[in-house]
XYZ file of C-alpha atoms in Angstrom:
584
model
C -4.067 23.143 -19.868
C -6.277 20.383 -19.415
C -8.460 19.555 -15.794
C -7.855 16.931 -13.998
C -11.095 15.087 -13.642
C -11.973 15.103 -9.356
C -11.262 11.763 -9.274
C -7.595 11.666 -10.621
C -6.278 12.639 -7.470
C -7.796 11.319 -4.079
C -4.626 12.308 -2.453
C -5.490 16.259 -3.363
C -9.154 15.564 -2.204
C -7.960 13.967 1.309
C -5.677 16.909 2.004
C -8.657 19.731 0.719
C -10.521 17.556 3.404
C -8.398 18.552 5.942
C -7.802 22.224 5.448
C -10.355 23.222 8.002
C -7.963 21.812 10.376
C -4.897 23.274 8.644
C -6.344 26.486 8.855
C -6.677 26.197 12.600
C -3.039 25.280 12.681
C -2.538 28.434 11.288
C -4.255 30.281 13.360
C -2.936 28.380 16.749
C 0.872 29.083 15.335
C 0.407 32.501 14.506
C -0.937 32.520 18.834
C 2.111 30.959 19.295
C 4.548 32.910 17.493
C 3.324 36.207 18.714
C 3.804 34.833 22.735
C 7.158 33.631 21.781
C 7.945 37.177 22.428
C 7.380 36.933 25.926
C 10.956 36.331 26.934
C 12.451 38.922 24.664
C 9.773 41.508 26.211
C 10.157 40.065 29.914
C 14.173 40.643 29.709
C 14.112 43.749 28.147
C 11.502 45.034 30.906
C 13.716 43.991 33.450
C 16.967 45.318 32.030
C 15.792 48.719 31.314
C 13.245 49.491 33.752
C 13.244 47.062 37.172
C 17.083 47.086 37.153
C 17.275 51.111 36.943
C 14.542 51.827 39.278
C 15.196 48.943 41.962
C 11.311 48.368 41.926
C 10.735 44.564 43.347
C 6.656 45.214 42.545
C 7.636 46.024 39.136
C 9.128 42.633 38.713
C 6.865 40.705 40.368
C 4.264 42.327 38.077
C 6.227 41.593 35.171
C 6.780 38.287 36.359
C 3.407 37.333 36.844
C 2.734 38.707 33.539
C 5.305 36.462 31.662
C 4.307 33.622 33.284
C 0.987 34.180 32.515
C 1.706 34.370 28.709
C 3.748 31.562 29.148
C 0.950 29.085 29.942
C -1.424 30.397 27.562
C 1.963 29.496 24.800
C 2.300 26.206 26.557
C -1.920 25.328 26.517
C -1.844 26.600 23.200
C 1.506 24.231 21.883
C -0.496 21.381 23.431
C -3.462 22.229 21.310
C -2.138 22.553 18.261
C -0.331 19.165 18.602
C -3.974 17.686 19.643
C -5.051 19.250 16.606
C -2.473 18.068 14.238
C -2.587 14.071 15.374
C -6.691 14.489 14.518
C -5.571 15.625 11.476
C -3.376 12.950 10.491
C -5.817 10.230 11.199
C -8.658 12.340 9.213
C -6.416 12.441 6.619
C -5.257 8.424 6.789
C -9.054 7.376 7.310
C -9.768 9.468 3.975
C -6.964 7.285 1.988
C -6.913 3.853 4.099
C -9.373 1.733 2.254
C -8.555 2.721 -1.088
C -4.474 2.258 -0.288
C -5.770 -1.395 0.825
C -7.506 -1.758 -2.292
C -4.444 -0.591 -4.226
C -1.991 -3.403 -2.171
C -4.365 -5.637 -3.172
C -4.650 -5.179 -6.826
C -0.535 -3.866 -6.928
C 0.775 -8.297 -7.883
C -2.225 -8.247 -10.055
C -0.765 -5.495 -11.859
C 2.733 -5.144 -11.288
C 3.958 -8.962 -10.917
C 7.316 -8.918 -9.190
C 7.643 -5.609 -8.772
C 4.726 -5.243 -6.177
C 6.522 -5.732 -3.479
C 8.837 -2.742 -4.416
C 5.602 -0.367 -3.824
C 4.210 -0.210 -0.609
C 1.148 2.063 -0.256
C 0.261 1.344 2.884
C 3.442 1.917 4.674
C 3.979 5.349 2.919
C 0.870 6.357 4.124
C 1.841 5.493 7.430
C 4.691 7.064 7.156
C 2.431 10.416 6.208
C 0.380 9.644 8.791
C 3.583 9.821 11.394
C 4.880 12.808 10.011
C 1.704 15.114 10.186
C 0.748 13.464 13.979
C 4.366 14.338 14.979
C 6.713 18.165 15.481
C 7.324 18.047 11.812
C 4.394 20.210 10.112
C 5.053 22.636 12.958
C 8.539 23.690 11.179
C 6.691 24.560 7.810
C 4.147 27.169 9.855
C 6.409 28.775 11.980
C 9.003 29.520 9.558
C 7.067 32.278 7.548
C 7.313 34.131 11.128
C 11.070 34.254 10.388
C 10.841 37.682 9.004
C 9.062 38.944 11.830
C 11.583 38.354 14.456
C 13.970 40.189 11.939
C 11.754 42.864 11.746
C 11.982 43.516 15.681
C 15.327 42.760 15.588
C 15.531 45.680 13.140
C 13.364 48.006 15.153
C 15.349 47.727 18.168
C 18.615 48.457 16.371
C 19.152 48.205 12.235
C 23.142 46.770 13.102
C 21.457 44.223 14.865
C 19.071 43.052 11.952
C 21.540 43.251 9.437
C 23.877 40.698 11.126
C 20.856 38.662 11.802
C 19.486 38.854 8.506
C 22.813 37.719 7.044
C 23.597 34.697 9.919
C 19.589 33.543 9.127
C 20.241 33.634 5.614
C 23.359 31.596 5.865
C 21.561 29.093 7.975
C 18.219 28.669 5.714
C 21.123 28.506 2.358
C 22.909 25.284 4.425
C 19.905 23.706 4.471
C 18.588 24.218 0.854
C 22.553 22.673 0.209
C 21.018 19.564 2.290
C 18.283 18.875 0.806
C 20.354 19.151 -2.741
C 22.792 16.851 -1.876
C 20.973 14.227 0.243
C 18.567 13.605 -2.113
C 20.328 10.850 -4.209
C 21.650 9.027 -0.933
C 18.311 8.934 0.728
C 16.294 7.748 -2.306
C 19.223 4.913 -2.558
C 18.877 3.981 1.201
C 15.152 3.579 0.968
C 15.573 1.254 -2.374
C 18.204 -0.693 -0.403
C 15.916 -0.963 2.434
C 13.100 -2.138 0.128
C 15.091 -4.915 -1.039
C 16.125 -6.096 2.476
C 12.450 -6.397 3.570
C 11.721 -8.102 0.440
C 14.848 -10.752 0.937
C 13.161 -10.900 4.384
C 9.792 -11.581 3.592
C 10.646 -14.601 0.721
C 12.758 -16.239 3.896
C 9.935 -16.295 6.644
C 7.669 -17.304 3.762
C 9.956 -19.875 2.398
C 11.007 -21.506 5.924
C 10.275 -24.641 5.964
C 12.781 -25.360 2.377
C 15.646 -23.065 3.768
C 15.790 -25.206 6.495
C 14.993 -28.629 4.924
C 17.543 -27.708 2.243
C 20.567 -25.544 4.257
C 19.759 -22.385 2.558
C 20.189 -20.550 5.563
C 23.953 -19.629 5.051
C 24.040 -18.444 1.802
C 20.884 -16.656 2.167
C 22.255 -15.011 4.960
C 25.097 -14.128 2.721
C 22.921 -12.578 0.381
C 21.351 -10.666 3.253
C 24.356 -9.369 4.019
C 25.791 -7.900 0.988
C 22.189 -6.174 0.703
C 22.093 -4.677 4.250
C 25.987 -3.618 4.108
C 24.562 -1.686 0.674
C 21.779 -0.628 3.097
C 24.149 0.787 5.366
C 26.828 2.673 3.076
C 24.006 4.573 1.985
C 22.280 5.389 5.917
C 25.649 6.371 6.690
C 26.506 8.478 3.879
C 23.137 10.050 3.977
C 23.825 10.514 7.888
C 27.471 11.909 7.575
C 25.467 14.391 5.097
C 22.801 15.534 7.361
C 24.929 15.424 10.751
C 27.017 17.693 8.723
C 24.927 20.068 8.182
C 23.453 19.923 11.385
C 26.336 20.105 13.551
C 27.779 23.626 10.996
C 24.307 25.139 11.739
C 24.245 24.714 15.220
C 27.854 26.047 15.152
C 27.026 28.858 12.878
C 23.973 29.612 15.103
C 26.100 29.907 18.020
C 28.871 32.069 16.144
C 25.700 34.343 15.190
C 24.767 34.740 18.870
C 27.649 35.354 20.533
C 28.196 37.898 17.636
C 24.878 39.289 18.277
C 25.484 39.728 22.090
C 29.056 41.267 21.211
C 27.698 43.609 18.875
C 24.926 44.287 21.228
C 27.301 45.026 24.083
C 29.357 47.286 21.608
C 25.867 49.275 20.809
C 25.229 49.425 24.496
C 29.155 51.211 24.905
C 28.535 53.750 22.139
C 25.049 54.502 23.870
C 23.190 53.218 20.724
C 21.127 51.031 22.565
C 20.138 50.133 26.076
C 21.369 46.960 28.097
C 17.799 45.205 27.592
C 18.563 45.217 23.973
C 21.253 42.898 24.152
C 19.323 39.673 26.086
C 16.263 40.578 23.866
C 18.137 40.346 20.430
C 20.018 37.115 21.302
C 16.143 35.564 22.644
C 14.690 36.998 19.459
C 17.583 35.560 17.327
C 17.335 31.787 18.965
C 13.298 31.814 18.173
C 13.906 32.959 14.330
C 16.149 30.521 13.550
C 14.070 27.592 16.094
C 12.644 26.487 12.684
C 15.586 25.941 10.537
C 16.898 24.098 13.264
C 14.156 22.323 13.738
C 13.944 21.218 10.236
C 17.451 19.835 10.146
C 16.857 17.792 13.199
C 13.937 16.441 11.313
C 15.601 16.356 7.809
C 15.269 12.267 7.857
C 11.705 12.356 8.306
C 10.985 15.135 5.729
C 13.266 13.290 3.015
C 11.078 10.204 4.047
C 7.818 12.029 3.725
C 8.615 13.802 0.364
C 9.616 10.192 -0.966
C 6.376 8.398 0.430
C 4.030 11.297 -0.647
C 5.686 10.882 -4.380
C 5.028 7.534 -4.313
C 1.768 7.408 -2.827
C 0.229 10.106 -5.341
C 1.737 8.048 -7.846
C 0.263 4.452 -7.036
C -2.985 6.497 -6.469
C -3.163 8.125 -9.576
C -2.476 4.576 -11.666
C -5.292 3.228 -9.794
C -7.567 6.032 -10.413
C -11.001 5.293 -9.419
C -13.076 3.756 -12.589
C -16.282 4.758 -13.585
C -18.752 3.513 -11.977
C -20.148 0.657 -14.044
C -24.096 0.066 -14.428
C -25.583 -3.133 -12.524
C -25.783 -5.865 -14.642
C -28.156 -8.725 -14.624
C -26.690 -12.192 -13.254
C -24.445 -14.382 -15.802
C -27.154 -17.329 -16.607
C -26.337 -18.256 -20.274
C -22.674 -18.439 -21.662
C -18.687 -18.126 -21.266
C -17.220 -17.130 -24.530
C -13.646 -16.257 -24.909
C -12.613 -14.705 -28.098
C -8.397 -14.433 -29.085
C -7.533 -13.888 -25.956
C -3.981 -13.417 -25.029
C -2.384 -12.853 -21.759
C 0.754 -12.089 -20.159
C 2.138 -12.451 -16.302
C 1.698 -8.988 -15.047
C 4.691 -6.770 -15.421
C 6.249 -8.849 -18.350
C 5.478 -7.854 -21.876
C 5.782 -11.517 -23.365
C 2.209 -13.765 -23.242
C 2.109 -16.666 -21.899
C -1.214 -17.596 -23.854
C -2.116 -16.616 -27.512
C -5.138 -16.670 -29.260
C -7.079 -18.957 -27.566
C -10.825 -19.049 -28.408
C -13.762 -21.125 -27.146
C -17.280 -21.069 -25.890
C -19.496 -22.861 -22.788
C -23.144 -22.838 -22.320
C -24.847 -23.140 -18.959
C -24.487 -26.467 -17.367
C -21.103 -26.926 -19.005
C -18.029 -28.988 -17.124
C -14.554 -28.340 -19.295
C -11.309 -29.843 -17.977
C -8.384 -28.108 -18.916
C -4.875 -30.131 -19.407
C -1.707 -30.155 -20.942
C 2.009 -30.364 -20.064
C 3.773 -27.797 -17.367
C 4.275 -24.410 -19.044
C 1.312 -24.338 -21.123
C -0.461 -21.587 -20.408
C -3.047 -23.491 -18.122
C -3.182 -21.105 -15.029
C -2.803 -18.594 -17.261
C -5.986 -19.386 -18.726
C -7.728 -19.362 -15.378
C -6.456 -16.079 -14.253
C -7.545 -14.436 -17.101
C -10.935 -16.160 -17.105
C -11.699 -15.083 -13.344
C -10.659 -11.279 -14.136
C -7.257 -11.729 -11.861
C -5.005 -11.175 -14.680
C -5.936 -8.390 -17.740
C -5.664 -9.504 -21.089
C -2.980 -7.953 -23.676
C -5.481 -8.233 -26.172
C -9.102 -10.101 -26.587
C -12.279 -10.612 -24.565
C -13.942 -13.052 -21.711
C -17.365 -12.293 -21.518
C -20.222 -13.359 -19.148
C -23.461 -13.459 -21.145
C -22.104 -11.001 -23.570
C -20.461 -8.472 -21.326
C -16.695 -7.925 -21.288
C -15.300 -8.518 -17.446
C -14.028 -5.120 -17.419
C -18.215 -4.020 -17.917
C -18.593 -5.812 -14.601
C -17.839 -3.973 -11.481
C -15.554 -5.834 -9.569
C -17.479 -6.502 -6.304
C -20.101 -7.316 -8.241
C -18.557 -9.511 -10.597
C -17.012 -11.530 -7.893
C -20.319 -12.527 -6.766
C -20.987 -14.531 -9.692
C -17.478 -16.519 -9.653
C -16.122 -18.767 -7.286
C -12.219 -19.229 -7.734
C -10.049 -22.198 -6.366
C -6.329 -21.721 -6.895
C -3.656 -23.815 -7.040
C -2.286 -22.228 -3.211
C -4.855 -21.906 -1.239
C -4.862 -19.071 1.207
C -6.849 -18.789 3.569
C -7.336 -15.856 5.927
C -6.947 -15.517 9.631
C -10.356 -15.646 10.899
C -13.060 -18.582 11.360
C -13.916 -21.074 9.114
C -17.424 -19.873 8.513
C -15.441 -16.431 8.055
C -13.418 -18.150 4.956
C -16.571 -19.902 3.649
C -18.602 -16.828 3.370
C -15.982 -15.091 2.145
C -15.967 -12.224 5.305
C -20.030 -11.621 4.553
C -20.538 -10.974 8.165
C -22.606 -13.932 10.255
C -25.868 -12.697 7.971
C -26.417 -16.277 6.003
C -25.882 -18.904 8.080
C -27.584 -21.360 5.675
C -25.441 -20.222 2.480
C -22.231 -21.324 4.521
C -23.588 -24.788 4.893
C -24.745 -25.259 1.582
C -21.410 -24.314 0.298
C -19.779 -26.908 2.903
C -22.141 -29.081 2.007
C -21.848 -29.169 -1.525
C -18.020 -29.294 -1.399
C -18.359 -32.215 0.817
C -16.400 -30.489 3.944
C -19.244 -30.346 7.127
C -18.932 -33.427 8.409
C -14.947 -32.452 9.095
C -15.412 -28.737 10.009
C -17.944 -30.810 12.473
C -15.362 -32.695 13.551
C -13.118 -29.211 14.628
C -12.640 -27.923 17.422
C -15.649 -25.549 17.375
C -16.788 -26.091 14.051
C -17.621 -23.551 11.796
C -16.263 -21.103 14.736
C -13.003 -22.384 14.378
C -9.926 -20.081 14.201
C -7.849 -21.323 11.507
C -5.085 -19.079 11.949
C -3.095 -16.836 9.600
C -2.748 -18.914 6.250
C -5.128 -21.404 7.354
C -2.280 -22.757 9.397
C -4.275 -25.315 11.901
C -5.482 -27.356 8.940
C -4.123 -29.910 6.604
C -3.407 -28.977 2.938
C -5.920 -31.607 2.167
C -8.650 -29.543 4.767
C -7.499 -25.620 3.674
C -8.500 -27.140 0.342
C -11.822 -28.622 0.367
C -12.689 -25.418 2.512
C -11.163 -23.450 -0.270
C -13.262 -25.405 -2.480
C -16.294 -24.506 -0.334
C -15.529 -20.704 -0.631
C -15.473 -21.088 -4.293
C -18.794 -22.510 -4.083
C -20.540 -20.105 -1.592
C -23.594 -18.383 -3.129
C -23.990 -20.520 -6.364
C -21.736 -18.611 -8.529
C -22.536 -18.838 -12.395
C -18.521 -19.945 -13.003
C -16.552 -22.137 -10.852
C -12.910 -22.016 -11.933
C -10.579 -24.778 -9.878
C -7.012 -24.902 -10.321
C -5.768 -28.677 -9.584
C -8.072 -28.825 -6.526
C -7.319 -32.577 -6.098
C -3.623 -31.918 -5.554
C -4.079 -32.261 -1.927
C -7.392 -34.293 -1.827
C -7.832 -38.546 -0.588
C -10.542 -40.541 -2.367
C -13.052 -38.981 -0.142
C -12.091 -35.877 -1.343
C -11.460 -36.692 -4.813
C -15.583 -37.658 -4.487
C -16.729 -34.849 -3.151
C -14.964 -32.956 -5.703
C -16.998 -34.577 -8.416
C -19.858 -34.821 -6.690
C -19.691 -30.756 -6.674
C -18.659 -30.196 -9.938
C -21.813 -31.921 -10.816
C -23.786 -30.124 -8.948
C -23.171 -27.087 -10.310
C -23.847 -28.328 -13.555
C -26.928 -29.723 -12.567
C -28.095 -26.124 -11.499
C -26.793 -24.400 -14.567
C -23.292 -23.193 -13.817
C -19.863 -23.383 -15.835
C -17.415 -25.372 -14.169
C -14.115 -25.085 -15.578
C -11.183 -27.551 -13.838
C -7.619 -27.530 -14.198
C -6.676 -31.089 -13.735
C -3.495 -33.178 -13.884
C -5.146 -36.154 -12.345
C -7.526 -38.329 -14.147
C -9.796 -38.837 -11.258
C -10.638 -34.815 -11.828
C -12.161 -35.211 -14.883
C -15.433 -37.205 -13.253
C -18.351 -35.400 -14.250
C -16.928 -33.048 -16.495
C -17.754 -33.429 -20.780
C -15.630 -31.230 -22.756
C -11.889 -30.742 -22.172
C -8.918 -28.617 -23.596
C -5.454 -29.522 -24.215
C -3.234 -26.494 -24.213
C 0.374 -26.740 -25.318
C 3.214 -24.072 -25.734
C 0.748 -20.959 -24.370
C -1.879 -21.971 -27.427
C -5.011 -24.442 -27.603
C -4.465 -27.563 -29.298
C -7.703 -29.185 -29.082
C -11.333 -28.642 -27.875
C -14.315 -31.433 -27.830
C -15.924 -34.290 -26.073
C -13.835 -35.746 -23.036
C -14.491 -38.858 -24.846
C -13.074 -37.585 -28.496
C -9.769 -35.814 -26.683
C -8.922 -38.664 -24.410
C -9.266 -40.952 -27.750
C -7.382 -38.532 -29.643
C -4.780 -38.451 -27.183
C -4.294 -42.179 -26.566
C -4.091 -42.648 -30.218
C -0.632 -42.418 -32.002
C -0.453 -39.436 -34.362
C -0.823 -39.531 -37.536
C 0.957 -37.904 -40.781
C -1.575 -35.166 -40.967
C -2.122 -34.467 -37.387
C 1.470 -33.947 -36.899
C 0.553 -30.660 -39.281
C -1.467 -27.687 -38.187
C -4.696 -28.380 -38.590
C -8.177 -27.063 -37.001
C -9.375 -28.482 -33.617
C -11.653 -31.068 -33.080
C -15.724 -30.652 -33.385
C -17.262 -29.584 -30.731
C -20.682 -30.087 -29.564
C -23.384 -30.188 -26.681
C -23.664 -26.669 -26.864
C -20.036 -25.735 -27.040
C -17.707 -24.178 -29.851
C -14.402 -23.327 -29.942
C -11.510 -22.473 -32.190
C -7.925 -21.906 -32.011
């Protein structure tokens, strides 16, 4: 059997971090446990030996006695719930930044079926469940047996019906967790898809209301949610079950235990402390089971979320650390690359091929469909190729490590988000207040200060979840200003004149050719002529594959020129010069 490398399972590693704590646990509930006897011992004290003997100093000794024991149990309960709440955040602060990472990277790498897996919430959901009475249940029922045991030692009739009534209990709640397994795994899918239907709607507002929408999408959200809620209820009906024949079989098992108690007591097999002290002794062995049916929802939700967790962790295993490479200075070459959306198998670009050299501006065109943003996605790492290479100065993007990597790339895309925070926040991409001067270069360059000037409190300016206190026209000329913080070697826009006036259309060329000018790669999805100022080489890209490559100059010519005969037939792409190749 093969190891597991250490860092195949940071979920493993986060609990081994906490067993220092779970050990205490231990130790607290085997405390516990042992001064749960206090009411079994206090009643069969007083039965046997204050009742007989009419001694009052007897039982106020043995009163002061039990309720001395009882507040070391209660200090003690208290402790070990302190104990297990530090536990649970130790344990989420071990997994928390990671999890984020993996949200993050899950609609890079799963497309539409990101929002299906939800990392963070399961591990809040661990979190909950070891902060809360839960974990308690799975250390206090190994002390089953030794309640039994006492039971047995003060009368072996007594421990064999308890044995057999525990037994019967612990077997009704294996049958629970057998046959609620399906329902709750069905509710939580259900559930899954009702936050998701909810999630499109806030996010789509503004067109289900301009539109009507809201009807039939709340019809849809009701078939889901009465789906939701045959499963809760048949998963309920399963577990309330359950629950309410335990607690009646518990009670059954009492009573019996008091009758056959009584019964021992007639036949002078046992003494009259006997029968309290069983029944006590009884109600604390089976305290666990019950406890553990009460809380059967939350362990079915735990199991599910730790299954799920170790599973999203374990596809985003940590990768080896990659060695520092040296800035990108020289070249963009992109050899047969292919790419599909993530989580569909068919590409939506084939085989395209071409090269740029420093100070290179390529536009990339072509009709809707074509494999454009495609392109782009692949070319700023976003989206993983099925098969071929980008490379920065001869190293493959997945050579780069990521942080790193991003440092050398600025990224506009066709919706731009920005993040709830200020504007210099944005700009700077949340590098902390450290380079005050890099922000307004960036503004600068994309031509924004003199409007972030103009807000509110400038570059302090909240702009609200989404970038929701500025115009499209504003979130994306600040957008643009991100993508150009800390001269990155490749600028990759997608359409960032969509939402842009004629001032904006010129400060968009008038960054482009700056970076040029200092020896960057600008590549610019355009659909509107005025984006291809200052750029020399353009693509067309038709039907996911690269039609033709060269001089804006030969393209546009090319394009604006009817076809001929030959043209019409596959052929090669056009020459390409100043420093650039490319092939189909």
């Amino acid at each position: 059997m093969n190891k597991e490398p250490q860092n195949a399972s940071p979920l493993r590693s986060a609990i081994l971090d906490c067993l220092p704590g779970i050990a205490g646990i231990g130790l607290f509930s085997a405390m516990i446990n042992i001064l749960a006897l206090t009411g079994s011992v206090y009643m069969l004290q007083v039965y046997d030996r204050v009742l007989p003997s009419q001694s009052v100093p007897t039982l106020v000794g043995f009163t002061i006695g039990m309720l001395g024991l009882y507040a070391a149990y209660g200090l003690l309960d208290f402790v070990r719930l302190r104990l297990l709440v530090r536990i649970a955040s130790r344990f989420y602060c071990s997994l928390q930044q990671r999890t984020f990472a993996i949200s993050l990277l899950l609609p890079l790498r799963a497309g539409r079926e990101a929002d299906r897996v939800l990392p963070l919430r399961d591990l809040d959901q661990l979190r909950g469940f070891l902060s809360g009475t839960g974990p308690t249940v799975l250390f206090d029922a190994p002390w089953i047996p030794f309640y039994l045991l006492i039971i047995y030692m003060l009368h072996p009739s007594l421990g064999v019906l308890a044995t057999f009534g525990s037994v019967a209990v612990v077997v009704l709640t294996i049958v629970a967790e057998i046959i609620s397994r399906r329902p709750a795994a069905l509710a939580s899918e259900a559930i899954l898809t009702q936050r998701a239907l909810a999630d499109s709607g806030r996010r789509n507002a503004e067109v289900v209301h301009a539109m009507g929408l809201s009807e039939r999408l709340a019809g849809r959200w009701g078939e889901v949610t009465h789906a939701y809620l045959s499963y809760q209820e048949r998963l309920s009906d399963i577990v309330g079950g359950i629950s309410s024949l335990s607690k009646a079989l518990r009670m059954v098992l009492q009573s019996s235990v008091l009758g056959l108690g009584a019964y021992l007591v007639i036949g002078g097999e046992a003494s009259p402390g006997v029968i309290i002290a069983s029944s006590i002794l009884l109600g604390r062995a089976l305290a666990p089971v019950d406890a553990a049916i009460a809380n059967w929802r939350g362990f079915l939700s735990t199991r599910q979320s730790y299954s799920q967790l170790k599973a999203a962790l374990r596809a985003f295993e940590s990768p080896i650390e990659s060695m520092k490479l040296p800035p990108p200075e020289a070249r963009l070459a992109v050899d047969s690359l292919a790419v599909a959306p993530p989580g569909t198998p068919r590409p939506t670009l084939i085989d395209v091929s071409f090269q740029l050299s420093s100070g290179a501006g390529m536009a990339v065109i072509g009709p809707s469909g074509s494999g454009k943003t495609t392109l782009v996605r692949a070319l700023v790492g976003v989206w993983s190729p099925l098969h071929g290479t980008v490379r920065l100065d001869g190293a493959s993007l997945d050579q780069w490590d990521a942080q790193r990597l991003g440092a050398h790339i600025g990224y506009l895309p066709q919706d731009v988000e920005l993040f709830d925070g200020t504007v210099a926040d944005n700009i700077s991409r949340f590098g902390g207040k450290s380079d005050p001067q890099g922000v307004l270069a960036a503004a600068k360059a994309a031509g924004v200060h003199s409007m972030i000037m103009h807000l509110p409190a400038g570059f302090q300016t909240r702009i609200g979840e989404g970038g929701r206190a500025l115009s499209a026209g504003q979130r994306q000329l600040i957008g643009l200003a991100r993508a150009l913080y800390g001269n990155p070697f490749l600028v990759v826009l997608d359409e960032p004149n969509s939402n842009l006036d004629v001032e904006g259309d010129a400060a968009l060329a008038g960054a482009i050719m700056a970076v040029r000018q200092r020896g960057g790669i600008v590549i610019v999805v355009a659909h509107r002529p005025s984006a291809l100022t200052n750029i020399d080489q353009v693509m067309v890209l038709a039907d996911g594959r690269l039609r033709t490559f060269g001089s804006r100059e030969e393209v546009l010519a090319g394009m604006r020129r009817p076809p001929s005969p030959a043209a019409q037939r596959p052929s090669s792409i056009a020459p390409i010069h100043s420093g650039v190749t490319g092939h189909a």
